[in-house]
Amino acid sequence: MSDATANRVGTPARAADSADSADFAGLAARAARLDAEDGLGKLRERFALPEDLVYLDGNSLGALPAAVPGAVDDVIRRQWGELLIRSWDESGWWTAPERIGDLLAPLVGAAAGQVTVGDSTSVNLFKALVGAARLAAPGRTRMLVDAATFPTDGYIAASAARMTGLEVVPVEPGEVLGALGDDTAVVLLNHVDYRSGRLHDLPALTAAVHAAGALVVWDLCHSAGALPVGLDAHGVDLAVGCTYKYLNGGPGAPAYLYVAARHQDAFDSPLPGWNSHAEPFAMTPEYVPARGAARARVGTPDILSMLALEAALGVWEGVRIEEVRAKSLALTDFFLECVAAYVPAGKVEAVTPREHGERGSQVSLRCANAREVMAELIARGVVGDFRAPDVLRFGFTPLYVGFADAERAARTLGHIFG
């Protein structure tokens, strides 16, 4: 999030109280037209959202899919309340981690049998990093870690490195190529930077890591459900991600771990549990890992949140991720245009890159008193979030965010600064 990546917004913008009102009316009219032409616009009906709320925080917590309350009620009242322990078999509780993993897999570009749902992102990242280190060629000593990563990823990487005898080397994603060497064992990268919304080049970076003889682990928390990922197509080794952001799985929803099929037989999880045993109910003292993605499991699945996620993933029926990406770029382009029109010159800077190939599905703006500005936006019905010290984040979830939402958010921001 350096100054070099920041783009001045509002030049040559005019203050909202002095701009031509016809221009503003034109933006509102264009938003209405774009919404009318939007093939994904009807999908908002699949969510339970207040009518008068502009919700631009799906990159922190996705909206509630309308089908989830009924599904969870059935899990609690019938599956748990009536069937009781029979539901492990009769309601498919036991197979849920891999079944839901297969539902999620197309959204990250993975074939069936490579994604397991369960545990938190942090736990899955620990499994992935230690497992990758154990898969790496002997004699390699370094673990390269995205220097701007979410703090927990850094903490987990440091612990995984201590366990496997590797040295953690922080590196900016743009400097990975120069940092790779024959001593590199594992590289941990974020597909989209959580502060700036910058999209990193997964295909090129994965290819470079492999050319150096190392393995790569990708964190997909801020990209899965917002843009194509292509794990299989680009030969990714392992990946992790949460499901409560663009995948709308709910607060604390279980995360997922992708282990490429070619690595599964040799994947050695640092957290072997009875659920990942080849014969879990044999209760033998010796651990024998299950085959396939199931060997990434640990303990008993968290069924209530797991099945809420399964219901939430129903919103993706008939939706192509490429269409979602196209709308995401159109929304963020339009939002930046509206910000430039409505916000007085020099009040905000865009931290998110303008280039489509470098932008995720959020727009981050730097401004003075950002915490107070975001609080005022929320009070006026526009919900985004704040990241210290001076960043406003606006996450655009194309399944339920429209162009009128983008226009209103920018106009409200202009009013606050005007």
GROMACS .gro file of C-alpha atoms in nm:
model
  418
    1MET     CA    1   0.000   0.000   0.000
    2SER     CA    2   0.283   0.237  -0.086
    3ASP     CA    3   0.241   0.587  -0.226
    4ALA     CA    4   0.365   0.452  -0.559
    5THR     CA    5   0.049   0.245  -0.593
    6ALA     CA    6  -0.186   0.523  -0.491
    7ASN     CA    7  -0.385   0.707  -0.757
    8ARG     CA    8  -0.516   1.054  -0.697
    9VAL     CA    9  -0.895   1.055  -0.717
   10GLY     CA   10  -1.091   1.372  -0.771
   11THR     CA   11  -0.859   1.545  -1.014
   12PRO     CA   12  -1.003   1.742  -1.186
   13ALA     CA   13  -1.309   1.663  -0.975
   14ARG     CA   14  -1.522   1.939  -0.832
   15ALA     CA   15  -1.669   1.978  -0.488
   16ALA     CA   16  -2.015   1.830  -0.469
   17ASP     CA   17  -2.179   2.164  -0.388
   18SER     CA   18  -2.031   2.337  -0.695
   19ALA     CA   19  -2.057   2.063  -0.958
   20ASP     CA   20  -2.313   2.065  -1.235
   21SER     CA   21  -2.619   1.886  -1.095
   22ALA     CA   22  -2.696   1.761  -1.443
   23ASP     CA   23  -2.371   1.564  -1.438
   24PHE     CA   24  -2.473   1.406  -1.109
   25ALA     CA   25  -2.818   1.326  -1.243
   26GLY     CA   26  -2.648   1.168  -1.540
   27LEU     CA   27  -2.449   0.934  -1.320
   28ALA     CA   28  -2.762   0.830  -1.131
   29ALA     CA   29  -2.946   0.771  -1.457
   30ARG     CA   30  -2.656   0.570  -1.595
   31ALA     CA   31  -2.652   0.358  -1.279
   32ALA     CA   32  -3.022   0.285  -1.324
   33ARG     CA   33  -2.967   0.188  -1.687
   34LEU     CA   34  -2.672  -0.037  -1.602
   35ASP     CA   35  -2.875  -0.209  -1.332
   36ALA     CA   36  -3.162  -0.265  -1.575
   37GLU     CA   37  -2.921  -0.428  -1.823
   38ASP     CA   38  -2.741  -0.636  -1.558
   39GLY     CA   39  -2.795  -1.007  -1.607
   40LEU     CA   40  -2.684  -1.077  -1.250
   41GLY     CA   41  -2.905  -0.810  -1.091
   42LYS     CA   42  -3.188  -1.051  -1.016
   43LEU     CA   43  -2.955  -1.253  -0.793
   44ARG     CA   44  -2.998  -0.999  -0.514
   45GLU     CA   45  -3.332  -1.171  -0.453
   46ARG     CA   46  -3.134  -1.473  -0.330
   47PHE     CA   47  -3.014  -1.269  -0.031
   48ALA     CA   48  -3.181  -1.126   0.278
   49LEU     CA   49  -3.067  -0.763   0.268
   50PRO     CA   50  -3.241  -0.448   0.395
   51GLU     CA   51  -3.385  -0.258   0.101
   52ASP     CA   52  -3.236   0.081   0.190
   53LEU     CA   53  -2.886  -0.041   0.279
   54VAL     CA   54  -2.580  -0.017   0.055
   55TYR     CA   55  -2.368  -0.308   0.170
   56LEU     CA   56  -2.006  -0.286   0.052
   57ASP     CA   57  -1.841  -0.501   0.317
   58GLY     CA   58  -1.877  -0.843   0.157
   59ASN     CA   59  -1.498  -0.865   0.160
   60SER     CA   60  -1.528  -0.896   0.539
   61LEU     CA   61  -1.864  -1.070   0.585
   62GLY     CA   62  -2.091  -1.171   0.302
   63ALA     CA   63  -2.465  -1.109   0.313
   64LEU     CA   64  -2.711  -1.373   0.434
   65PRO     CA   65  -2.841  -1.600   0.156
   66ALA     CA   66  -3.218  -1.624   0.190
   67ALA     CA   67  -3.216  -2.005   0.192
   68VAL     CA   68  -2.985  -2.039   0.492
   69PRO     CA   69  -3.228  -1.979   0.784
   70GLY     CA   70  -3.463  -2.253   0.667
   71ALA     CA   71  -3.179  -2.493   0.602
   72VAL     CA   72  -3.028  -2.434   0.946
   73ASP     CA   73  -3.369  -2.471   1.107
   74ASP     CA   74  -3.401  -2.813   0.943
   75VAL     CA   75  -3.054  -2.914   1.062
   76ILE     CA   76  -3.137  -2.818   1.418
   77ARG     CA   77  -3.497  -2.931   1.450
   78ARG     CA   78  -3.512  -3.240   1.229
   79GLN     CA   79  -3.160  -3.368   1.164
   80TRP     CA   80  -3.033  -3.305   1.515
   81GLY     CA   81  -3.357  -3.286   1.712
   82GLU     CA   82  -3.533  -3.589   1.561
   83LEU     CA   83  -3.279  -3.806   1.384
   84LEU     CA   84  -3.009  -3.739   1.641
   85ILE     CA   85  -2.696  -3.948   1.583
   86ARG     CA   86  -2.855  -4.119   1.283
   87SER     CA   87  -2.790  -3.799   1.088
   88TRP     CA   88  -2.422  -3.880   1.057
   89ASP     CA   89  -2.532  -4.137   0.800
   90GLU     CA   90  -2.891  -4.053   0.703
   91SER     CA   91  -2.837  -3.677   0.665
   92GLY     CA   92  -2.487  -3.705   0.520
   93TRP     CA   93  -2.307  -3.531   0.802
   94TRP     CA   94  -2.003  -3.755   0.774
   95THR     CA   95  -1.942  -3.679   0.407
   96ALA     CA   96  -2.011  -3.307   0.434
   97PRO     CA   97  -1.647  -3.182   0.425
   98GLU     CA   98  -1.574  -3.340   0.087
   99ARG     CA   99  -1.928  -3.299  -0.053
  100ILE     CA  100  -1.925  -2.925   0.017
  101GLY     CA  101  -1.565  -2.909  -0.101
  102ASP     CA  102  -1.682  -3.040  -0.437
  103LEU     CA  103  -1.954  -2.772  -0.447
  104LEU     CA  104  -1.695  -2.504  -0.380
  105ALA     CA  105  -1.428  -2.643  -0.613
  106PRO     CA  106  -1.562  -2.497  -0.941
  107LEU     CA  107  -1.548  -2.148  -0.788
  108VAL     CA  108  -1.171  -2.180  -0.749
  109GLY     CA  109  -1.113  -2.373  -1.069
  110ALA     CA  110  -1.059  -2.716  -0.916
  111ALA     CA  111  -1.184  -3.058  -1.017
  112ALA     CA  112  -1.370  -3.268  -0.763
  113GLY     CA  113  -1.181  -3.453  -0.493
  114GLN     CA  114  -0.923  -3.183  -0.412
  115VAL     CA  115  -1.099  -2.950  -0.167
  116THR     CA  116  -1.188  -3.028   0.193
  117VAL     CA  117  -1.405  -2.791   0.396
  118GLY     CA  118  -1.347  -2.754   0.770
  119ASP     CA  119  -1.143  -2.582   1.039
  120SER     CA  120  -1.037  -2.216   1.012
  121THR     CA  121  -0.821  -2.053   0.747
  122SER     CA  122  -0.539  -2.033   1.000
  123VAL     CA  123  -0.553  -2.404   1.081
  124ASN     CA  124  -0.568  -2.494   0.713
  125LEU     CA  125  -0.278  -2.263   0.634
  126PHE     CA  126  -0.070  -2.435   0.901
  127LYS     CA  127  -0.152  -2.773   0.747
  128ALA     CA  128  -0.072  -2.644   0.399
  129LEU     CA  129   0.262  -2.482   0.487
  130VAL     CA  130   0.395  -2.772   0.691
  131GLY     CA  131   0.265  -3.016   0.431
  132ALA     CA  132   0.433  -2.818   0.153
  133ALA     CA  133   0.761  -2.805   0.343
  134ARG     CA  134   0.750  -3.182   0.383
  135LEU     CA  135   0.686  -3.219   0.010
  136ALA     CA  136   0.975  -2.990  -0.085
  137ALA     CA  137   1.304  -3.118  -0.217
  138PRO     CA  138   1.565  -3.201   0.051
  139GLY     CA  139   1.819  -2.937   0.140
  140ARG     CA  140   1.599  -2.634   0.078
  141THR     CA  141   1.601  -2.392   0.366
  142ARG     CA  142   1.381  -2.088   0.297
  143MET     CA  143   1.010  -2.008   0.309
  144LEU     CA  144   0.922  -1.690   0.120
  145VAL     CA  145   0.620  -1.513   0.269
  146ASP     CA  146   0.420  -1.223   0.127
  147ALA     CA  147   0.551  -0.925   0.326
  148ALA     CA  148   0.211  -0.752   0.320
  149THR     CA  149   0.014  -1.060   0.419
  150PHE     CA  150  -0.269  -1.061   0.671
  151PRO     CA  151  -0.095  -1.075   1.012
  152THR     CA  152  -0.223  -1.420   1.106
  153ASP     CA  153  -0.071  -1.568   0.790
  154GLY     CA  154   0.264  -1.433   0.903
  155TYR     CA  155   0.224  -1.577   1.252
  156ILE     CA  156   0.128  -1.918   1.114
  157ALA     CA  157   0.413  -1.913   0.863
  158ALA     CA  158   0.664  -1.841   1.140
  159SER     CA  159   0.534  -2.134   1.344
  160ALA     CA  160   0.532  -2.368   1.043
  161ALA     CA  161   0.888  -2.264   0.961
  162ARG     CA  162   1.005  -2.337   1.315
  163MET     CA  163   0.848  -2.681   1.297
  164THR     CA  164   1.011  -2.766   0.964
  165GLY     CA  165   1.349  -2.598   1.014
  166LEU     CA  166   1.296  -2.334   0.745
  167GLU     CA  167   1.386  -1.966   0.752
  168VAL     CA  168   1.103  -1.720   0.687
  169VAL     CA  169   1.195  -1.451   0.434
  170PRO     CA  170   0.940  -1.170   0.390
  171VAL     CA  171   0.916  -1.057   0.028
  172GLU     CA  172   0.685  -0.828  -0.168
  173PRO     CA  173   0.494  -1.024  -0.434
  174GLY     CA  174   0.647  -0.803  -0.701
  175GLU     CA  175   0.993  -0.907  -0.585
  176VAL     CA  176   0.936  -1.282  -0.569
  177LEU     CA  177   1.114  -1.350  -0.897
  178GLY     CA  178   1.435  -1.199  -0.769
  179ALA     CA  179   1.410  -1.374  -0.433
  180LEU     CA  180   1.363  -1.727  -0.564
  181GLY     CA  181   1.661  -1.959  -0.556
  182ASP     CA  182   1.763  -2.320  -0.528
  183ASP     CA  183   1.729  -2.288  -0.151
  184THR     CA  184   1.359  -2.191  -0.171
  185ALA     CA  185   1.128  -2.463  -0.041
  186VAL     CA  186   0.786  -2.296  -0.014
  187VAL     CA  187   0.631  -1.965  -0.115
  188LEU     CA  188   0.318  -1.824   0.053
  189LEU     CA  189   0.128  -1.556  -0.140
  190ASN     CA  190  -0.206  -1.377  -0.124
  191HIS     CA  191  -0.408  -1.370  -0.443
  192VAL     CA  192  -0.556  -1.030  -0.347
  193ASP     CA  193  -0.403  -0.796  -0.090
  194TYR     CA  194  -0.654  -0.739   0.189
  195ARG     CA  195  -0.565  -0.370   0.239
  196SER     CA  196  -0.520  -0.239  -0.111
  197GLY     CA  197  -0.728  -0.481  -0.318
  198ARG     CA  198  -0.431  -0.542  -0.548
  199LEU     CA  199  -0.461  -0.865  -0.750
  200HIS     CA  200  -0.139  -1.058  -0.788
  201ASP     CA  201  -0.051  -1.264  -1.095
  202LEU     CA  202  -0.125  -1.618  -0.980
  203PRO     CA  203  -0.041  -1.792  -1.310
  204ALA     CA  204   0.295  -1.617  -1.361
  205LEU     CA  205   0.405  -1.638  -0.998
  206THR     CA  206   0.307  -2.005  -0.971
  207ALA     CA  207   0.506  -2.084  -1.286
  208ALA     CA  208   0.809  -1.895  -1.152
  209VAL     CA  209   0.798  -2.078  -0.818
  210HIS     CA  210   0.780  -2.412  -0.996
  211ALA     CA  211   1.066  -2.317  -1.227
  212ALA     CA  212   1.275  -2.265  -0.914
  213GLY     CA  213   1.180  -2.613  -0.791
  214ALA     CA  214   0.967  -2.489  -0.501
  215LEU     CA  215   0.603  -2.526  -0.402
  216VAL     CA  216   0.349  -2.246  -0.372
  217VAL     CA  217   0.062  -2.198  -0.127
  218TRP     CA  218  -0.200  -1.937  -0.220
  219ASP     CA  219  -0.434  -1.760   0.022
  220LEU     CA  220  -0.762  -1.703  -0.167
  221CYS     CA  221  -0.960  -1.527   0.107
  222HIS     CA  222  -1.012  -1.210  -0.096
  223SER     CA  223  -1.053  -1.363  -0.440
  224ALA     CA  224  -1.261  -1.683  -0.422
  225GLY     CA  225  -1.616  -1.599  -0.524
  226ALA     CA  226  -1.517  -1.268  -0.681
  227LEU     CA  227  -1.298  -1.367  -0.975
  228PRO     CA  228  -1.164  -1.673  -1.159
  229VAL     CA  229  -0.878  -1.847  -0.977
  230GLY     CA  230  -0.786  -2.147  -1.193
  231LEU     CA  231  -0.607  -2.365  -0.937
  232ASP     CA  232  -0.594  -2.671  -1.163
  233ALA     CA  233  -0.529  -2.482  -1.484
  234HIS     CA  234  -0.228  -2.305  -1.338
  235GLY     CA  235  -0.084  -2.601  -1.149
  236VAL     CA  236  -0.116  -2.459  -0.798
  237ASP     CA  237   0.014  -2.695  -0.528
  238LEU     CA  238  -0.194  -2.598  -0.225
  239ALA     CA  239  -0.439  -2.322  -0.143
  240VAL     CA  240  -0.653  -2.209   0.149
  241GLY     CA  241  -0.939  -1.967   0.193
  242CYS     CA  242  -1.230  -1.861   0.406
  243THR     CA  243  -1.596  -1.891   0.308
  244TYR     CA  244  -1.753  -1.600   0.498
  245LYS     CA  245  -1.653  -1.324   0.256
  246TYR     CA  246  -1.750  -1.345  -0.113
  247LEU     CA  247  -1.881  -1.700  -0.062
  248ASN     CA  248  -2.138  -1.578   0.196
  249GLY     CA  249  -2.102  -1.873   0.432
  250GLY     CA  250  -2.175  -1.674   0.749
  251PRO     CA  251  -1.970  -1.554   1.047
  252GLY     CA  252  -1.711  -1.813   1.145
  253ALA     CA  253  -1.804  -2.038   0.853
  254PRO     CA  254  -1.556  -2.323   0.799
  255ALA     CA  255  -1.262  -2.259   0.569
  256TYR     CA  256  -1.121  -2.491   0.303
  257LEU     CA  257  -0.797  -2.651   0.195
  258TYR     CA  258  -0.706  -2.742  -0.162
  259VAL     CA  259  -0.444  -3.012  -0.214
  260ALA     CA  260  -0.368  -3.081  -0.579
  261ALA     CA  261  -0.440  -3.442  -0.672
  262ARG     CA  262  -0.077  -3.502  -0.768
  263HIS     CA  263   0.034  -3.424  -0.412
  264GLN     CA  264  -0.234  -3.603  -0.213
  265ASP     CA  265  -0.066  -3.939  -0.168
  266ALA     CA  266   0.246  -3.773  -0.025
  267PHE     CA  267   0.069  -3.495   0.169
  268ASP     CA  268   0.174  -3.531   0.534
  269SER     CA  269  -0.052  -3.321   0.752
  270PRO     CA  270   0.096  -3.192   1.078
  271LEU     CA  271  -0.248  -3.235   1.238
  272PRO     CA  272  -0.348  -3.598   1.188
  273GLY     CA  273  -0.681  -3.665   1.350
  274TRP     CA  274  -0.928  -3.946   1.375
  275ASN     CA  275  -1.142  -3.790   1.101
  276SER     CA  276  -0.859  -3.818   0.850
  277HIS     CA  277  -0.779  -4.179   0.938
  278ALA     CA  278  -0.824  -4.440   0.667
  279GLU     CA  279  -1.046  -4.634   0.912
  280PRO     CA  280  -1.168  -4.372   1.159
  281PHE     CA  281  -1.395  -4.603   1.352
  282ALA     CA  282  -1.136  -4.875   1.396
  283MET     CA  283  -0.984  -4.658   1.671
  284THR     CA  284  -0.638  -4.804   1.621
  285PRO     CA  285  -0.335  -4.645   1.789
  286GLU     CA  286  -0.144  -4.629   1.459
  287TYR     CA  287  -0.232  -4.347   1.221
  288VAL     CA  288  -0.296  -4.437   0.859
  289PRO     CA  289  -0.410  -4.140   0.647
  290ALA     CA  290  -0.719  -4.159   0.433
  291ARG     CA  291  -0.680  -4.136   0.060
  292GLY     CA  292  -0.765  -3.821  -0.132
  293ALA     CA  293  -0.877  -3.489   0.007
  294ALA     CA  294  -1.011  -3.650   0.326
  295ARG     CA  295  -0.657  -3.682   0.463
  296ALA     CA  296  -0.668  -3.305   0.525
  297ARG     CA  297  -0.944  -3.346   0.784
  298VAL     CA  298  -0.864  -3.335   1.155
  299GLY     CA  299  -1.150  -3.366   1.405
  300THR     CA  300  -1.527  -3.386   1.404
  301PRO     CA  301  -1.679  -3.151   1.145
  302ASP     CA  302  -1.859  -2.840   1.271
  303ILE     CA  303  -2.193  -2.950   1.132
  304LEU     CA  304  -2.413  -2.647   1.204
  305SER     CA  305  -2.189  -2.396   1.026
  306MET     CA  306  -2.086  -2.655   0.767
  307LEU     CA  307  -2.443  -2.714   0.651
  308ALA     CA  308  -2.522  -2.343   0.665
  309LEU     CA  309  -2.238  -2.299   0.416
  310GLU     CA  310  -2.377  -2.576   0.198
  311ALA     CA  311  -2.709  -2.393   0.178
  312ALA     CA  312  -2.531  -2.062   0.114
  313LEU     CA  313  -2.347  -2.203  -0.185
  314GLY     CA  314  -2.683  -2.255  -0.350
  315VAL     CA  315  -2.678  -1.887  -0.456
  316TRP     CA  316  -2.419  -1.986  -0.718
  317GLU     CA  317  -2.657  -2.210  -0.911
  318GLY     CA  318  -2.643  -2.109  -1.276
  319VAL     CA  319  -2.381  -1.840  -1.216
  320ARG     CA  320  -2.054  -1.829  -1.409
  321ILE     CA  321  -1.757  -1.682  -1.223
  322GLU     CA  322  -1.648  -1.508  -1.545
  323GLU     CA  323  -1.974  -1.309  -1.542
  324VAL     CA  324  -1.914  -1.217  -1.181
  325ARG     CA  325  -1.566  -1.092  -1.265
  326ALA     CA  326  -1.693  -0.880  -1.555
  327LYS     CA  327  -1.953  -0.714  -1.334
  328SER     CA  328  -1.700  -0.665  -1.053
  329LEU     CA  329  -1.470  -0.469  -1.283
  330ALA     CA  330  -1.759  -0.266  -1.421
  331LEU     CA  331  -1.881  -0.185  -1.069
  332THR     CA  332  -1.542  -0.078  -0.940
  333ASP     CA  333  -1.474   0.127  -1.254
  334PHE     CA  334  -1.807   0.305  -1.212
  335PHE     CA  335  -1.751   0.362  -0.841
  336LEU     CA  336  -1.413   0.524  -0.907
  337GLU     CA  337  -1.572   0.743  -1.173
  338CYS     CA  338  -1.844   0.853  -0.931
  339VAL     CA  339  -1.592   0.921  -0.655
  340ALA     CA  340  -1.397   1.144  -0.894
  341ALA     CA  341  -1.717   1.334  -0.975
  342TYR     CA  342  -1.862   1.367  -0.626
  343VAL     CA  343  -1.567   1.400  -0.388
  344PRO     CA  344  -1.382   1.733  -0.366
  345ALA     CA  345  -1.041   1.727  -0.531
  346GLY     CA  346  -0.755   1.591  -0.323
  347LYS     CA  347  -0.967   1.451  -0.038
  348VAL     CA  348  -0.907   1.084  -0.120
  349GLU     CA  349  -0.650   0.871  -0.299
  350ALA     CA  350  -0.723   0.536  -0.458
  351VAL     CA  351  -0.489   0.273  -0.322
  352THR     CA  352  -0.638   0.004  -0.545
  353PRO     CA  353  -0.480  -0.022  -0.891
  354ARG     CA  354  -0.686   0.104  -1.184
  355GLU     CA  355  -0.557  -0.169  -1.417
  356HIS     CA  356  -0.810  -0.451  -1.443
  357GLY     CA  357  -0.539  -0.716  -1.431
  358GLU     CA  358  -0.420  -0.584  -1.096
  359ARG     CA  359  -0.753  -0.521  -0.923
  360GLY     CA  360  -0.953  -0.755  -0.706
  361SER     CA  361  -1.316  -0.683  -0.618
  362GLN     CA  362  -1.264  -0.401  -0.373
  363VAL     CA  363  -1.170  -0.035  -0.386
  364SER     CA  364  -0.954   0.107  -0.110
  365LEU     CA  365  -0.937   0.482  -0.063
  366ARG     CA  366  -0.689   0.662   0.158
  367CYS     CA  367  -0.807   0.975   0.339
  368ALA     CA  368  -0.761   1.177   0.655
  369ASN     CA  369  -0.977   1.077   0.954
  370ALA     CA  370  -1.070   0.754   0.777
  371ARG     CA  371  -1.217   0.591   1.086
  372GLU     CA  372  -1.454   0.883   1.143
  373VAL     CA  373  -1.544   0.903   0.774
  374MET     CA  374  -1.639   0.535   0.763
  375ALA     CA  375  -1.845   0.570   1.080
  376GLU     CA  376  -2.038   0.854   0.917
  377LEU     CA  377  -2.089   0.652   0.598
  378ILE     CA  378  -2.232   0.366   0.801
  379ALA     CA  379  -2.459   0.606   0.989
  380ARG     CA  380  -2.592   0.720   0.650
  381GLY     CA  381  -2.664   0.366   0.531
  382VAL     CA  382  -2.347   0.289   0.334
  383VAL     CA  383  -2.153   0.004   0.498
  384GLY     CA  384  -1.787  -0.044   0.416
  385ASP     CA  385  -1.498  -0.083   0.657
  386PHE     CA  386  -1.183   0.084   0.784
  387ARG     CA  387  -0.824  -0.040   0.803
  388ALA     CA  388  -0.564   0.144   1.007
  389PRO     CA  389  -0.429   0.394   0.974
  390ASP     CA  390  -0.614   0.571   0.692
  391VAL     CA  391  -0.790   0.333   0.451
  392LEU     CA  392  -1.158   0.309   0.360
  393ARG     CA  393  -1.239  -0.031   0.206
  394PHE     CA  394  -1.537  -0.095  -0.019
  395GLY     CA  395  -1.598  -0.456  -0.120
  396PHE     CA  396  -1.812  -0.516  -0.429
  397THR     CA  397  -1.995  -0.849  -0.428
  398PRO     CA  398  -2.156  -0.866  -0.774
  399LEU     CA  399  -2.421  -1.117  -0.667
  400TYR     CA  400  -2.601  -0.852  -0.462
  401VAL     CA  401  -2.435  -0.512  -0.525
  402GLY     CA  402  -2.562  -0.296  -0.809
  403PHE     CA  403  -2.454   0.019  -0.990
  404ALA     CA  404  -2.703   0.234  -0.800
  405ASP     CA  405  -2.532   0.114  -0.481
  406ALA     CA  406  -2.196   0.228  -0.617
  407GLU     CA  407  -2.336   0.567  -0.718
  408ARG     CA  408  -2.506   0.624  -0.382
  409ALA     CA  409  -2.194   0.525  -0.189
  410ALA     CA  410  -1.979   0.773  -0.384
  411ARG     CA  411  -2.242   1.047  -0.358
  412THR     CA  412  -2.268   0.996   0.017
  413LEU     CA  413  -1.890   1.014   0.048
  414GLY     CA  414  -1.899   1.341  -0.145
  415HIS     CA  415  -2.160   1.482   0.089
  416ILE     CA  416  -1.944   1.398   0.391
  417PHE     CA  417  -1.642   1.576   0.241
  418GLY     CA  418  -1.848   1.859   0.092
   0.00000   0.00000   0.00000
